[in-house]
Amino acid sequence: MRPELLRKAQEVLPNLPPAVQQKVGALIAEARRAKAQEVAKLNFMEYVKYVWPNFIHGKHHEKMARAFERVANGTTKRLIINMPPRHTKSEFASYMLPAWYLGNHPSKKIIQASNTAELAVGFGRKVRNLVDSEQYGKIFPGVGLRADSKAAGRWATSHGGDYFAI
């Protein structure tokens, strides 16, 4: 639904009978959810906000998100991110990005490399659980885990994509 139609619907909402208000209010809420899902599919930062409701947003997150979008669309081939600890680098690069990328490119392959197998498999488990969630399915309908593929460190999407943690 177009934003101006949503605004007009909200303006007239108080003038409607209570039963109609409830129905129209529910339709407005559903239109907003659908728009948020549509935007989250294409915009990494909006995706993060959608799947991580308690996320605290900063300017450095916007810069990372734009860089990750360039990686995902192929315009950036190599990316190094240098920031102090606790600035969400790992959560973005090793958890949110692989899931978002596979949602948009479900037949691609991802390798998650780390200095320890335990860390790589831990991120693999988080990504796998996110891809298998109902919330993720609302953004990327039809993308999920292959039924016979549930290991944390090595799994596949329902579209032939692979995730491998090492």
Coordinates of C-alpha atoms in Angstrom, one line a residue:
M1 CA 0.0 0.0 0.0
R2 CA 1.3 3.5 -0.9
P3 CA 2.3 5.7 2.1
E4 CA -0.1 8.4 1.3
L5 CA -3.0 5.9 1.3
L6 CA -1.9 4.7 4.7
R7 CA -1.8 8.3 6.0
K8 CA -5.3 9.0 4.7
A9 CA -6.6 5.8 6.2
Q10 CA -5.2 6.7 9.6
E11 CA -6.7 10.2 9.4
V12 CA -10.2 9.0 8.8
L13 CA -9.9 6.1 11.2
P14 CA -11.2 8.0 14.3
N15 CA -14.4 9.0 12.4
L16 CA -15.4 5.4 11.7
P17 CA -17.6 3.2 13.8
P18 CA -15.6 1.1 16.4
A19 CA -16.0 -2.2 14.5
V20 CA -14.8 -0.7 11.3
Q21 CA -11.9 1.0 13.1
Q22 CA -10.7 -2.3 14.3
K23 CA -10.9 -3.9 10.9
V24 CA -9.2 -0.9 9.1
G25 CA -6.6 -0.7 11.9
A26 CA -5.7 -4.4 11.4
L27 CA -5.4 -3.8 7.6
I28 CA -3.1 -0.8 8.1
A29 CA -0.9 -2.8 10.5
E30 CA -0.7 -5.7 8.0
A31 CA 0.2 -3.3 5.2
R32 CA 3.0 -1.9 7.3
R33 CA 4.3 -5.4 8.2
A34 CA 4.2 -6.3 4.5
K35 CA 6.1 -3.1 3.5
A36 CA 8.7 -3.7 6.3
Q37 CA 9.3 -7.3 5.0
E38 CA 9.6 -6.0 1.4
V39 CA 12.1 -3.4 2.4
A40 CA 14.1 -5.8 4.6
K41 CA 14.6 -8.1 1.7
L42 CA 16.4 -5.4 -0.3
N43 CA 18.0 -3.3 2.5
F44 CA 20.5 -4.9 4.9
M45 CA 20.0 -2.4 7.7
E46 CA 16.2 -2.7 7.5
Y47 CA 16.7 -6.5 7.6
V48 CA 18.8 -6.2 10.7
K49 CA 16.1 -4.1 12.4
Y50 CA 13.4 -6.5 11.4
V51 CA 15.0 -9.7 12.7
W52 CA 16.7 -8.0 15.7
P53 CA 14.0 -5.8 17.3
N54 CA 16.2 -4.7 20.2
F55 CA 19.0 -3.6 18.0
I56 CA 20.6 -0.3 18.9
H57 CA 21.4 1.6 15.7
G58 CA 24.5 3.7 15.2
K59 CA 26.1 5.6 12.2
H60 CA 28.9 3.0 11.9
H61 CA 26.2 0.3 11.4
E62 CA 24.9 2.3 8.4
K63 CA 28.4 2.3 6.9
M64 CA 28.8 -1.4 7.4
A65 CA 25.4 -2.1 6.0
R66 CA 26.1 -0.2 2.8
A67 CA 29.4 -2.0 2.4
F68 CA 27.8 -5.4 2.9
E69 CA 25.2 -4.5 0.3
R70 CA 28.0 -3.7 -2.2
V71 CA 29.5 -7.1 -1.4
A72 CA 26.2 -8.9 -1.8
N73 CA 25.5 -7.2 -5.2
G74 CA 29.0 -7.9 -6.4
T75 CA 30.3 -4.3 -6.8
T76 CA 32.8 -4.8 -3.9
K77 CA 35.0 -7.9 -4.1
R78 CA 37.1 -7.5 -1.0
L79 CA 36.2 -5.8 2.3
I80 CA 38.1 -5.3 5.5
I81 CA 36.3 -3.8 8.5
N82 CA 38.5 -2.4 11.3
M83 CA 36.7 -1.2 14.4
P84 CA 37.2 -1.6 18.1
P85 CA 35.7 -4.6 19.9
R86 CA 32.0 -4.7 20.6
H87 CA 30.9 -2.7 17.6
T88 CA 28.8 -5.4 16.0
K89 CA 31.3 -6.5 13.4
S90 CA 30.9 -10.3 14.0
E91 CA 27.1 -10.2 14.5
F92 CA 26.8 -8.4 11.2
A93 CA 29.4 -10.1 9.1
S94 CA 29.2 -13.7 10.5
Y95 CA 25.5 -13.9 11.5
M96 CA 23.2 -11.3 9.8
L97 CA 24.9 -11.0 6.5
P98 CA 25.2 -14.7 5.6
A99 CA 21.4 -15.2 6.3
W100 CA 20.4 -12.1 4.4
Y101 CA 22.7 -13.0 1.5
L102 CA 21.2 -16.6 1.3
G103 CA 17.7 -15.2 1.4
N104 CA 18.5 -13.1 -1.7
H105 CA 20.7 -15.7 -3.4
P106 CA 19.5 -19.1 -2.0
S107 CA 21.5 -21.2 -4.5
K108 CA 24.8 -19.6 -3.6
K109 CA 27.5 -21.1 -1.3
I110 CA 29.0 -19.5 1.8
I111 CA 32.1 -20.5 3.7
Q112 CA 32.4 -19.2 7.3
A113 CA 36.0 -19.2 8.3
S114 CA 37.3 -18.4 11.8
N115 CA 40.3 -19.0 14.0
T116 CA 38.6 -21.8 15.8
A117 CA 36.1 -24.4 14.5
E118 CA 34.0 -23.8 17.6
L119 CA 33.5 -20.1 16.8
A120 CA 32.7 -20.8 13.1
V121 CA 30.2 -23.6 14.0
G122 CA 28.6 -21.3 16.6
F123 CA 27.9 -18.7 14.0
G124 CA 26.8 -21.5 11.6
R125 CA 24.2 -22.6 14.2
K126 CA 22.9 -19.0 14.6
V127 CA 22.6 -18.5 10.9
R128 CA 21.0 -21.9 10.4
N129 CA 18.4 -21.2 13.2
L130 CA 17.7 -17.8 11.7
V131 CA 17.2 -19.2 8.2
D132 CA 14.9 -21.8 9.7
S133 CA 12.8 -19.2 11.6
E134 CA 9.2 -18.1 10.9
Q135 CA 10.3 -14.5 10.9
Y136 CA 12.9 -15.1 8.2
G137 CA 10.3 -17.0 6.1
K138 CA 8.2 -13.9 6.1
I139 CA 11.0 -11.9 4.5
F140 CA 12.2 -14.6 2.2
P141 CA 9.2 -16.9 1.5
G142 CA 10.2 -20.3 0.1
V143 CA 13.8 -20.1 1.3
G144 CA 14.6 -22.4 4.2
L145 CA 16.7 -25.3 5.1
R146 CA 16.8 -28.5 3.1
A147 CA 15.0 -31.2 5.1
D148 CA 18.0 -33.5 5.4
S149 CA 20.4 -30.7 6.3
K150 CA 20.4 -29.7 9.9
A151 CA 24.1 -29.8 11.1
A152 CA 25.3 -26.5 12.6
G153 CA 28.6 -26.4 10.6
R154 CA 27.4 -27.7 7.3
W155 CA 23.9 -27.3 5.9
A156 CA 22.0 -26.5 2.7
T157 CA 19.2 -24.3 1.6
S158 CA 16.0 -25.6 0.0
H159 CA 17.3 -24.0 -3.3
G160 CA 20.7 -25.8 -3.4
G161 CA 22.8 -23.2 -1.6
D162 CA 25.4 -24.4 0.9
Y163 CA 26.8 -23.1 4.2
F164 CA 30.1 -24.5 5.5
A165 CA 31.8 -23.4 8.7
I166 CA 35.5 -24.1 9.2

